[in-house]
Coordinates of C-alpha atoms and ligand atoms in Angstrom, one line a residue:
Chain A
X1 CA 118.5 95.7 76.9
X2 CA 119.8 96.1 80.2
X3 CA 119.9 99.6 82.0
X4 CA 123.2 101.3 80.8
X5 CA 124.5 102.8 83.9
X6 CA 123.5 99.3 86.2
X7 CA 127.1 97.6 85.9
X8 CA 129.0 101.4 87.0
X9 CA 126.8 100.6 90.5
X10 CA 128.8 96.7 90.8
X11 CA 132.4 97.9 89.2
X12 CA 135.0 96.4 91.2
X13 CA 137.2 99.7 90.9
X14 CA 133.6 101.8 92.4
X15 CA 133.2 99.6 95.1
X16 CA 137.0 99.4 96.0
X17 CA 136.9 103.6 96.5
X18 CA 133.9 103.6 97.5
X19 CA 134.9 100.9 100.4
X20 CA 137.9 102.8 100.9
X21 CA 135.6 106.0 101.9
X22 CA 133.5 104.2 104.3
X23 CA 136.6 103.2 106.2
X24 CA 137.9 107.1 106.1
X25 CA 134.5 108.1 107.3
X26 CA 134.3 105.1 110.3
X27 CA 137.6 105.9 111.3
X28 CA 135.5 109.5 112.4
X29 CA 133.3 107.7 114.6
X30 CA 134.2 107.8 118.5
X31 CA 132.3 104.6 119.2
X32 CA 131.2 101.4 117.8
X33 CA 128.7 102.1 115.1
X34 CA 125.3 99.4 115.0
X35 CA 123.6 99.9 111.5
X36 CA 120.1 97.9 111.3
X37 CA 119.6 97.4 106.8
X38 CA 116.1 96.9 107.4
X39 CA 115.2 95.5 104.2
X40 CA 115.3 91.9 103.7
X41 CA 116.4 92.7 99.7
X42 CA 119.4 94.7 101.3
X43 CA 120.5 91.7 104.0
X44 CA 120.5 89.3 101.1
X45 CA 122.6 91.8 98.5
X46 CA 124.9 92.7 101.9
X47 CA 125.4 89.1 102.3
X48 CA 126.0 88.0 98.9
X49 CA 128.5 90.5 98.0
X50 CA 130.5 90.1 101.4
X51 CA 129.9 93.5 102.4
X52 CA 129.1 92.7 106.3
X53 CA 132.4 90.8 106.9
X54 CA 134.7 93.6 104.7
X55 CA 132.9 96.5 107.2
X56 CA 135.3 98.0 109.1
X57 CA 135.9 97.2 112.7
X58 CA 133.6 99.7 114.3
X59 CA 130.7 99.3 112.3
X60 CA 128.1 96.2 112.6
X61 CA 125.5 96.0 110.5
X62 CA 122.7 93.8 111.5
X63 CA 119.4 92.8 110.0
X64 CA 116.0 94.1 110.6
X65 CA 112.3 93.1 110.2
X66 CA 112.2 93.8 106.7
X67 CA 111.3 90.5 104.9
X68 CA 107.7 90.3 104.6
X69 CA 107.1 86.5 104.4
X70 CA 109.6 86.4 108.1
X71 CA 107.2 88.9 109.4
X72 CA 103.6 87.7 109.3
X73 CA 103.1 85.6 111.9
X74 CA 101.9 82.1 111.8
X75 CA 98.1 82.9 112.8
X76 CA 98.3 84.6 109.9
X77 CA 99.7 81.9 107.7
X78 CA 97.6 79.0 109.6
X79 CA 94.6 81.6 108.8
X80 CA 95.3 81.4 105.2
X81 CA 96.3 77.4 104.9
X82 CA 92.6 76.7 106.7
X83 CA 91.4 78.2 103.8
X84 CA 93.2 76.8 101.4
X85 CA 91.9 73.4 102.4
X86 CA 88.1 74.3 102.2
X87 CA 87.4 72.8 98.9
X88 CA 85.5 75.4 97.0
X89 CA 88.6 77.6 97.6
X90 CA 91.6 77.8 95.4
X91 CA 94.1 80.5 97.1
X92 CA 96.9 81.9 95.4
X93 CA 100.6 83.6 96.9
X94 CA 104.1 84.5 95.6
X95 CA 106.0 81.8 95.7
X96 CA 108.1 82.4 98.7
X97 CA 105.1 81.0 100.8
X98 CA 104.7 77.7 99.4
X99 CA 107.7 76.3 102.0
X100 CA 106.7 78.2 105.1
X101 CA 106.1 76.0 107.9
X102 CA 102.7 76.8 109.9
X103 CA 101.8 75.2 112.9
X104 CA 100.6 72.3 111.8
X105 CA 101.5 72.6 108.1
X106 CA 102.7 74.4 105.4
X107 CA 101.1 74.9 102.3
X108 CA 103.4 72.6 100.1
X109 CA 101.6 69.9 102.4
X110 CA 98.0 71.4 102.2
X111 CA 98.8 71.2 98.4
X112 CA 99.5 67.5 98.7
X113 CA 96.2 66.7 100.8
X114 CA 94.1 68.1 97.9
X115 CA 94.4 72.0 98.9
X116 CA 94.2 73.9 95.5
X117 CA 97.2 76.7 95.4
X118 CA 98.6 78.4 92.5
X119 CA 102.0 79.9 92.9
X120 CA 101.6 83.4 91.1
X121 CA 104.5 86.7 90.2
X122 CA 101.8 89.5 90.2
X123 CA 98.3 90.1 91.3
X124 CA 96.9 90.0 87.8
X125 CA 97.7 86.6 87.4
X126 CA 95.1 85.7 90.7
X127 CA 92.5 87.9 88.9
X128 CA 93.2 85.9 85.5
X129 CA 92.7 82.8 87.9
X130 CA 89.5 84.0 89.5
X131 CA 87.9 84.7 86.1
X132 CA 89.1 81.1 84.7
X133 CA 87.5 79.7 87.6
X134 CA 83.7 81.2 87.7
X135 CA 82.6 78.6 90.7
X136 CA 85.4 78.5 92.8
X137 CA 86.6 81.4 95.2
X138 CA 90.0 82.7 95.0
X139 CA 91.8 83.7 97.5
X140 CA 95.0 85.8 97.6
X141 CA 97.2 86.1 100.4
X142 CA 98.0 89.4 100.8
X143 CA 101.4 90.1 102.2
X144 CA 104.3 92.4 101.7
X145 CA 104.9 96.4 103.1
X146 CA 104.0 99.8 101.0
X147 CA 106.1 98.1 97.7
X148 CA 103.0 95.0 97.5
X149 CA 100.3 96.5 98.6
X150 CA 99.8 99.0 96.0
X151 CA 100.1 96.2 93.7
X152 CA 97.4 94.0 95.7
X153 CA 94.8 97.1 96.1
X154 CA 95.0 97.3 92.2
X155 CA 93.2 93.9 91.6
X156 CA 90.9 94.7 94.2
X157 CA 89.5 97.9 92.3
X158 CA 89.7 95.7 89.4
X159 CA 87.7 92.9 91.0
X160 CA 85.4 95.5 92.2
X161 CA 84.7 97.1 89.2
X162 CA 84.5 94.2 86.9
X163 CA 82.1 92.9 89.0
X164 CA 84.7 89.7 89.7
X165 CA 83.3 88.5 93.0
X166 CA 85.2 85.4 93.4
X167 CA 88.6 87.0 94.2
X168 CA 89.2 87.8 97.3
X169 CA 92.0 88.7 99.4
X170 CA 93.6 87.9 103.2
X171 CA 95.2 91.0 103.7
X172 CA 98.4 90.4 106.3
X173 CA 99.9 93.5 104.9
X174 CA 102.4 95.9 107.2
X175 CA 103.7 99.3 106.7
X176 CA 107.4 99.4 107.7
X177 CA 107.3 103.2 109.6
X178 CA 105.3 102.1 113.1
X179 CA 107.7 98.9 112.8
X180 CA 110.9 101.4 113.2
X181 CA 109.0 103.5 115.9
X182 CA 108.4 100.4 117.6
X183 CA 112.4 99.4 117.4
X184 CA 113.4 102.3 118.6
X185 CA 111.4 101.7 121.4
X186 CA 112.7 98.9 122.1
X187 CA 115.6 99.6 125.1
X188 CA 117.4 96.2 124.0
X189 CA 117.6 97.0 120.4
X190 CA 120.3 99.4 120.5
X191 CA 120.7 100.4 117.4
X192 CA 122.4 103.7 116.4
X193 CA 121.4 104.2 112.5
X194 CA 119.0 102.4 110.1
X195 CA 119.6 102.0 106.5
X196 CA 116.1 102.0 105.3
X197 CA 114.4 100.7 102.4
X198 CA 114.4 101.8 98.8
X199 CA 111.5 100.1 97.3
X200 CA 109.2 100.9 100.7
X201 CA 110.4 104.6 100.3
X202 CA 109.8 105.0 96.3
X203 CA 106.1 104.1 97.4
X204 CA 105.4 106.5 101.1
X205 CA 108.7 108.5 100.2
X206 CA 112.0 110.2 102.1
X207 CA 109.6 112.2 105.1
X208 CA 108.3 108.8 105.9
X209 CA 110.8 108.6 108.2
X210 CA 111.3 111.9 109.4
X211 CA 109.4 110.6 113.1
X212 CA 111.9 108.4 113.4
X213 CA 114.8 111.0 113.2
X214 CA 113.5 113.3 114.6
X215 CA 111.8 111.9 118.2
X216 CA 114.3 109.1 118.6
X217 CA 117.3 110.5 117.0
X218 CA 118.2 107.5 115.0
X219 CA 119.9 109.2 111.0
X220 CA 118.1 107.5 108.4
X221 CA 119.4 107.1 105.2
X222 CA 117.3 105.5 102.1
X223 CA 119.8 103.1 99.7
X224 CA 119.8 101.8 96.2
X225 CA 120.4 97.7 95.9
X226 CA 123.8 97.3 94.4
X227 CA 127.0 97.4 96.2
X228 CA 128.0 100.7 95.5
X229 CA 124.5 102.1 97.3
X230 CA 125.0 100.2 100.0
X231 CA 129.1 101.5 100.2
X232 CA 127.8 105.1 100.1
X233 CA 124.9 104.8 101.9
X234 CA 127.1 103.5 104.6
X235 CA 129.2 106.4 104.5
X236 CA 126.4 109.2 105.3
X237 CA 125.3 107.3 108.5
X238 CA 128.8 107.3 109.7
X239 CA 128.8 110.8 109.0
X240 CA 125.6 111.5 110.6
X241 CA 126.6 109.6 113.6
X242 CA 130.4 111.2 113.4
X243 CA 128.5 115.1 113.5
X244 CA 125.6 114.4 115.6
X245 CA 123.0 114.7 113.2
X246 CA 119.6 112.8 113.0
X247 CA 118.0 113.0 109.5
X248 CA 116.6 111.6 106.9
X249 CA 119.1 111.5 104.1
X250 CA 118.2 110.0 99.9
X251 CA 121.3 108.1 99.1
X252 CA 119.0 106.1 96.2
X253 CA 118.2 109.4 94.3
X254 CA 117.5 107.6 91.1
X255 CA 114.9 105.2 92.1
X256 CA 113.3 107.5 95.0
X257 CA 111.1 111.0 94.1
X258 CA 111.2 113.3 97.0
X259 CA 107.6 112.8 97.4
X260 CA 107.5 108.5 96.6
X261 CA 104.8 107.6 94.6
X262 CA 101.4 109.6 95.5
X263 CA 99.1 107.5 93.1
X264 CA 100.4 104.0 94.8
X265 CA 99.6 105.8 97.8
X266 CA 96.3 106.7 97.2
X267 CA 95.6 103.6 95.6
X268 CA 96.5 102.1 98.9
X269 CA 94.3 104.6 100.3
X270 CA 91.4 103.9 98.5
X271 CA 91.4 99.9 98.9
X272 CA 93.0 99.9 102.7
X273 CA 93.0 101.6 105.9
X274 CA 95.5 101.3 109.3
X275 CA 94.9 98.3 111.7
X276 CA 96.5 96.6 114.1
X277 CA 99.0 93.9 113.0
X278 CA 100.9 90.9 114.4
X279 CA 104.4 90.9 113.8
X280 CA 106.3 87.9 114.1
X281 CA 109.1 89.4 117.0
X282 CA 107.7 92.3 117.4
X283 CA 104.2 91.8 118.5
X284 CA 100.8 93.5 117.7
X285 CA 102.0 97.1 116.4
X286 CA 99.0 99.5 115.9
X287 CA 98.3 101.0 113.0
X288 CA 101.1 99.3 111.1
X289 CA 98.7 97.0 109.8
X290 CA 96.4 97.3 106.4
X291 CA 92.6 96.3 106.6
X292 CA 90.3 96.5 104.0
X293 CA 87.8 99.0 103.9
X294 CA 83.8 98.3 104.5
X295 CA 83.4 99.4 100.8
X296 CA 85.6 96.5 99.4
X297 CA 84.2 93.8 102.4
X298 CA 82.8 91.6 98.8
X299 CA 86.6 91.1 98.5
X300 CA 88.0 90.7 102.1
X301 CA 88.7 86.9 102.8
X302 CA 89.1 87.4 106.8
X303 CA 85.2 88.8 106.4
X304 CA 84.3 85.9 104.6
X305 CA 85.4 82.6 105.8
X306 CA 85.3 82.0 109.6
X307 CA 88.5 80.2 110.4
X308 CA 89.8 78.8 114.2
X309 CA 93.6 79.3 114.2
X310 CA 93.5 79.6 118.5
X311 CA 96.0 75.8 117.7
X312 CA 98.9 78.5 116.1
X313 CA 102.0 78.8 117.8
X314 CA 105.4 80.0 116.6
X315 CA 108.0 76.8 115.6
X316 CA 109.3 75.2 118.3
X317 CA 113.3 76.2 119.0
X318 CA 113.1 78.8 116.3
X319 CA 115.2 81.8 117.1
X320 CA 113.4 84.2 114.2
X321 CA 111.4 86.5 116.7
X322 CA 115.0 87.8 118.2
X323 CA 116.5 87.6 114.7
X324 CA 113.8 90.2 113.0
X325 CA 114.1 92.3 115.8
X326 CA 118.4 92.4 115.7
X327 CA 118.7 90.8 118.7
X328 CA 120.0 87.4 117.4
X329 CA 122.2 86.6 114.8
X330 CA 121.3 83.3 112.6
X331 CA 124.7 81.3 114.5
X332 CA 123.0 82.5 117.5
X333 CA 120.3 79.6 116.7
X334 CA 121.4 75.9 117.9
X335 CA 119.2 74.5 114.6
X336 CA 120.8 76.8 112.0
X337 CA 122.4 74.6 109.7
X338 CA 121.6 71.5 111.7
X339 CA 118.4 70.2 111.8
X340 CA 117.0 73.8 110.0
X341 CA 118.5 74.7 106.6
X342 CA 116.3 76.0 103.3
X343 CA 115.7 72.2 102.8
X344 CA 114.2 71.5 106.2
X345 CA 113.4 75.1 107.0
X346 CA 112.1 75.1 111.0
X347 CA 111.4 79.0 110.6
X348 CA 110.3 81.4 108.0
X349 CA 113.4 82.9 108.0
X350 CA 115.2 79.7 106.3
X351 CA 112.6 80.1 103.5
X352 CA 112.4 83.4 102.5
X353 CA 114.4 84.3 99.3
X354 CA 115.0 87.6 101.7
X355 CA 115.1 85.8 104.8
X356 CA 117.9 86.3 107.2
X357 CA 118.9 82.5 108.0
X358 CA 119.0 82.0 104.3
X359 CA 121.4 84.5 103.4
X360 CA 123.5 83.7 106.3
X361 CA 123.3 80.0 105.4
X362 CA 124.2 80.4 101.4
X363 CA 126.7 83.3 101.9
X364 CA 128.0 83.6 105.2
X365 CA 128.4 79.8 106.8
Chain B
X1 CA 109.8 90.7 97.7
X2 CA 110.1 94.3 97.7
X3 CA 112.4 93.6 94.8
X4 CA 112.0 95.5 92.0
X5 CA 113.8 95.4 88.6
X6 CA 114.3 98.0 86.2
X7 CA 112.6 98.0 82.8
X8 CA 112.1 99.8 79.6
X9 CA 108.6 100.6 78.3
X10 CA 108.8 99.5 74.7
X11 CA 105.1 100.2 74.3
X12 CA 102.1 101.2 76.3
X13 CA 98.1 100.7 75.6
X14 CA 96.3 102.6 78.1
X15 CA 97.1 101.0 81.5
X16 CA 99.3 98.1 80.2
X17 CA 102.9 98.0 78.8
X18 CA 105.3 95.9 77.0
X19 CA 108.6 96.3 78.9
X20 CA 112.1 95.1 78.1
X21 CA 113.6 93.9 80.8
X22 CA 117.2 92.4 80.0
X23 CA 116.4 91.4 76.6
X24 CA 113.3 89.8 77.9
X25 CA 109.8 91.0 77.2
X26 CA 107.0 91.4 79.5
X27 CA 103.7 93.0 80.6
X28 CA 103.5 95.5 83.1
X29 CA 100.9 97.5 84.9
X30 CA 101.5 101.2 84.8
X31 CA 97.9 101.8 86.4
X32 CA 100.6 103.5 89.9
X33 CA 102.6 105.0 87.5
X34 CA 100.3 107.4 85.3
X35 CA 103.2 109.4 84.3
X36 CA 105.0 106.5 82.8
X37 CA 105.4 106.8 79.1
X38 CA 106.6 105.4 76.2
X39 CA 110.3 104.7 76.2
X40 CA 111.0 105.0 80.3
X41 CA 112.8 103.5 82.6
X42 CA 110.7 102.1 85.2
X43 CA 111.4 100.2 87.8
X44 CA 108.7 96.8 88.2
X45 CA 107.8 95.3 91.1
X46 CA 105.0 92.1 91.0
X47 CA 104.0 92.9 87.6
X48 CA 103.5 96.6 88.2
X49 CA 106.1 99.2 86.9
X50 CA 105.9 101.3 90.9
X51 CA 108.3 104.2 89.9
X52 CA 110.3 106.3 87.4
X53 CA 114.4 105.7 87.4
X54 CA 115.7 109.1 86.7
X55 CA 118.7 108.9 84.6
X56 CA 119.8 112.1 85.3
X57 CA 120.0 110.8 89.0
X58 CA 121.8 108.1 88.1
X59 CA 124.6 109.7 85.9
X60 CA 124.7 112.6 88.6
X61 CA 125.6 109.6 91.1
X62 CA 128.4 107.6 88.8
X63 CA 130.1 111.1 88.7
X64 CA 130.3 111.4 91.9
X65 CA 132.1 107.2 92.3
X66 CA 134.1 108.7 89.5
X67 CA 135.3 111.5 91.3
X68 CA 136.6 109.7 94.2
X69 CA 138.2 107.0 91.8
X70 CA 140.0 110.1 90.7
X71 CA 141.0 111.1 93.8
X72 CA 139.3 114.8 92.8
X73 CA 139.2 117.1 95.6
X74 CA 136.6 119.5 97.1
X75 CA 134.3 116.6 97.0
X76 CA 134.6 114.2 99.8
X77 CA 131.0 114.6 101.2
X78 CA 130.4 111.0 100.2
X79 CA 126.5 112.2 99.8
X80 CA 124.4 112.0 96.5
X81 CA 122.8 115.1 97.5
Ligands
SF4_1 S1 118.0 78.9 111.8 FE1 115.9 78.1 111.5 S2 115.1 77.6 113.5 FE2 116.9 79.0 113.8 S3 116.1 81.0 113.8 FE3 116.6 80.6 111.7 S4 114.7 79.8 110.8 FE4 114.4 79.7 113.0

């Protein structure tokens, strides 16, 4: 049974006005408008529904660090393919990995040399494969912002308290407010507004972001996934922007509490605390990282296996640093649809079901 | 991946539920979603239902597309707030 109200959020004769609006409220604006959608789920639903090329002259919007396989940065992902080729390991990672290139190979090609790696949708599934598997040592590759890692710090209480202690994890998780700080930082960037994530936001919630408004006057406003969000979303930056205003406004108000989610949080809380973490673009950030705790260390994969990565470097050519960080635009990049495209991906940015190549390349070549 | 799709919990056993999503049945966890109960709207991310979709919300936003499809005025704000 599908939600009842989900098709009035695509109706052609909703998004028509609602397009209509956003050109009304641009037409405000005294300058040309740069709008970062900072989710990877919102560059792939602009792109598919044609929303970036139907924007009205003054406004751009251009795409952020906000797919979490493009993020983590190929130590990372060499870190985790080592241990998927040590033969009493068998790791396990949403799907969206399997294709990533690392320096010297993806895991599609540690599969084929004997690696063991299971494709899973949800952390229980790993857990299901830990306990099917008594003498072998699961890994999980932990990746994703505030949405996952809630998710990924359930099946290590579980582990924990079941006593499971073949299942581990590598955590390369990030949290997606030090990232924006860091942007904003950046004198190059230049953005003017961010459209920020809905799915982040239903975890840490709305005040999240209230740093970024406030100290570097950027408006924020939090947006639902169908066109009609987007549309309207679009609107109240333009109007922030248009007045002079910096805040954090809840376009997504069915999907979003005004507080997010407290017990994902804590259960994040529990499992995890801040660390440092490499960004792919954007560098070490502190704090926007998520280590696991001394309490958990039975279940913490960097802690266990010793791995030598110092070989990783990022793919020769590959233009996806600039491209996370707004600076580049996919037709910026000499391979993009040459010799890199999602069936010879060069970067992780060709994989990624959210990666920006990819929706450039499927939607808007 | 921080996609999450709405669901309907069509029956709940302490910290796992059956959920409809489409037509389709699955498990979810509602171990971050305590409140969750039976006959919500969820939305589920990974296999874990991560938040409530308030339908009130929702209806209170359609009015507001179906106001400017009317061309009503007073109401031009464009926000859902
Ligand atoms: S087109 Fe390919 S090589 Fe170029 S930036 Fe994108 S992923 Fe990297």
């Amino acid at each position: 049974m599908p939600l009842p109200y989900l098709d009035e959020f695509r109706q052609e004769a909703h998004v028509r006005v609602l397009m209509e609006q956003l050109d009304e409220h641009a037409a405000r604006l005294s300058k040309p408008v740069r709008i970062m959608e900072v989710c990877g789920t919102h560059t792939m639903a602009i792109s598919r529904h044609g929303i970036r090329q139907a924007l009205p002259k003054n406004l751009r919007l251009i795409s952020g660090p906000g797919c979490p396989v493009c993020v983590t940065a190929n130590t990372d992902i060499d870190a985790f393919i080592e241990m998927a080729l040590m033969p009493e390991v068998i790791v396990a990672t949403f799907g969206d990995m399997l294709r990533v290139p690392g320096t010297r190979m993806g895991l599609a090609e540690a599969r084929s040399q004997g690696a063991r790696v299971q494709v899973v949708y949800s952390t229980l599934d790993a857990l299901r494969i830990a306990r099917d598997n008594p003498d072998s040592t699961v890994v999980f590759f932990g990746i994703g912002f505030e949405t996952t890692a809630p998710t990924v710090a359930a099946a290590i209480l579980e582990a924990s308290e079941t006593g499971l202690d073949n299942f581990m994890v590598m955590s390369a998780h990030k949290v997606v407010p030090p990232a924006l700080a860091a942007l904003c930082g950046t004198p190059e960037l230049a953005v003017d507004a961010f459209l920020c994530p809905g799915h982040v936001t239903a975890i840490i919630g709305p005040g999240a972001y209230e740093p970024v408004a406030r100290d570097f006057g950027i408006p924020c406003v939090i947006a639902g996934f169908e066109p009609a969000d987007i549309l309207q979303s679009l609107s109240m930056l333009c109007d922030q922007v248009a007045e002079g205003r910096a805040e954090v406004e809840l376009q997504y108000t069915r999907g979003v509490r005004p507080d997010g989610n407290p017990a994902a949080r804590s259960m994040i809380e529990k499992i995890f605390e801040p660390g440092d973490a490499e960004w792919r673009g954007l560098g070490i950030i502190p704090g926007s990282g998520l280590a696991i705790r001394e309490e958990f260390a039975a279940h913490d994969a960097a802690r266990h296996f010793e791995v030598d990565v110092s070989y990783s470097r990022e793919p020769k050519g590959c233009l996806c640093g600039a491209i996370l960080t707004g600076q580049k635009i996919p037709r910026d990049c000499p391979l993009f649809g040459k010799s890199c495209s999602p069936d010879h991906p060069v970067g992780p940015c060709m994989v990624s079901s959210e990666g920006t190549c990819a929706a450039y390349y499927q939607y808007e070549i | 991946m921080c996609l999450a799709i709405p669901a309907r919990i069509i029956d709940i056993d302490k910290q796992m539920a059956t959920v409809d999503v489409g037509g389709v049945t699955r498990q979810a966890s509602v171990v971050l979603l305590p409140e969750a109960g039976l006959g919500d709207y969820v939305l589920m991310h990974a296999g874990f239902a991560i938040s409530l979709v308030d339908e009130k919300e929702a209806l209170e936003t359609i009015r507001l597309f179906q106001q400017l499809l009317d061309g009503m005025p007073g109401d031009d704000s464009g926000s859902a707030l």
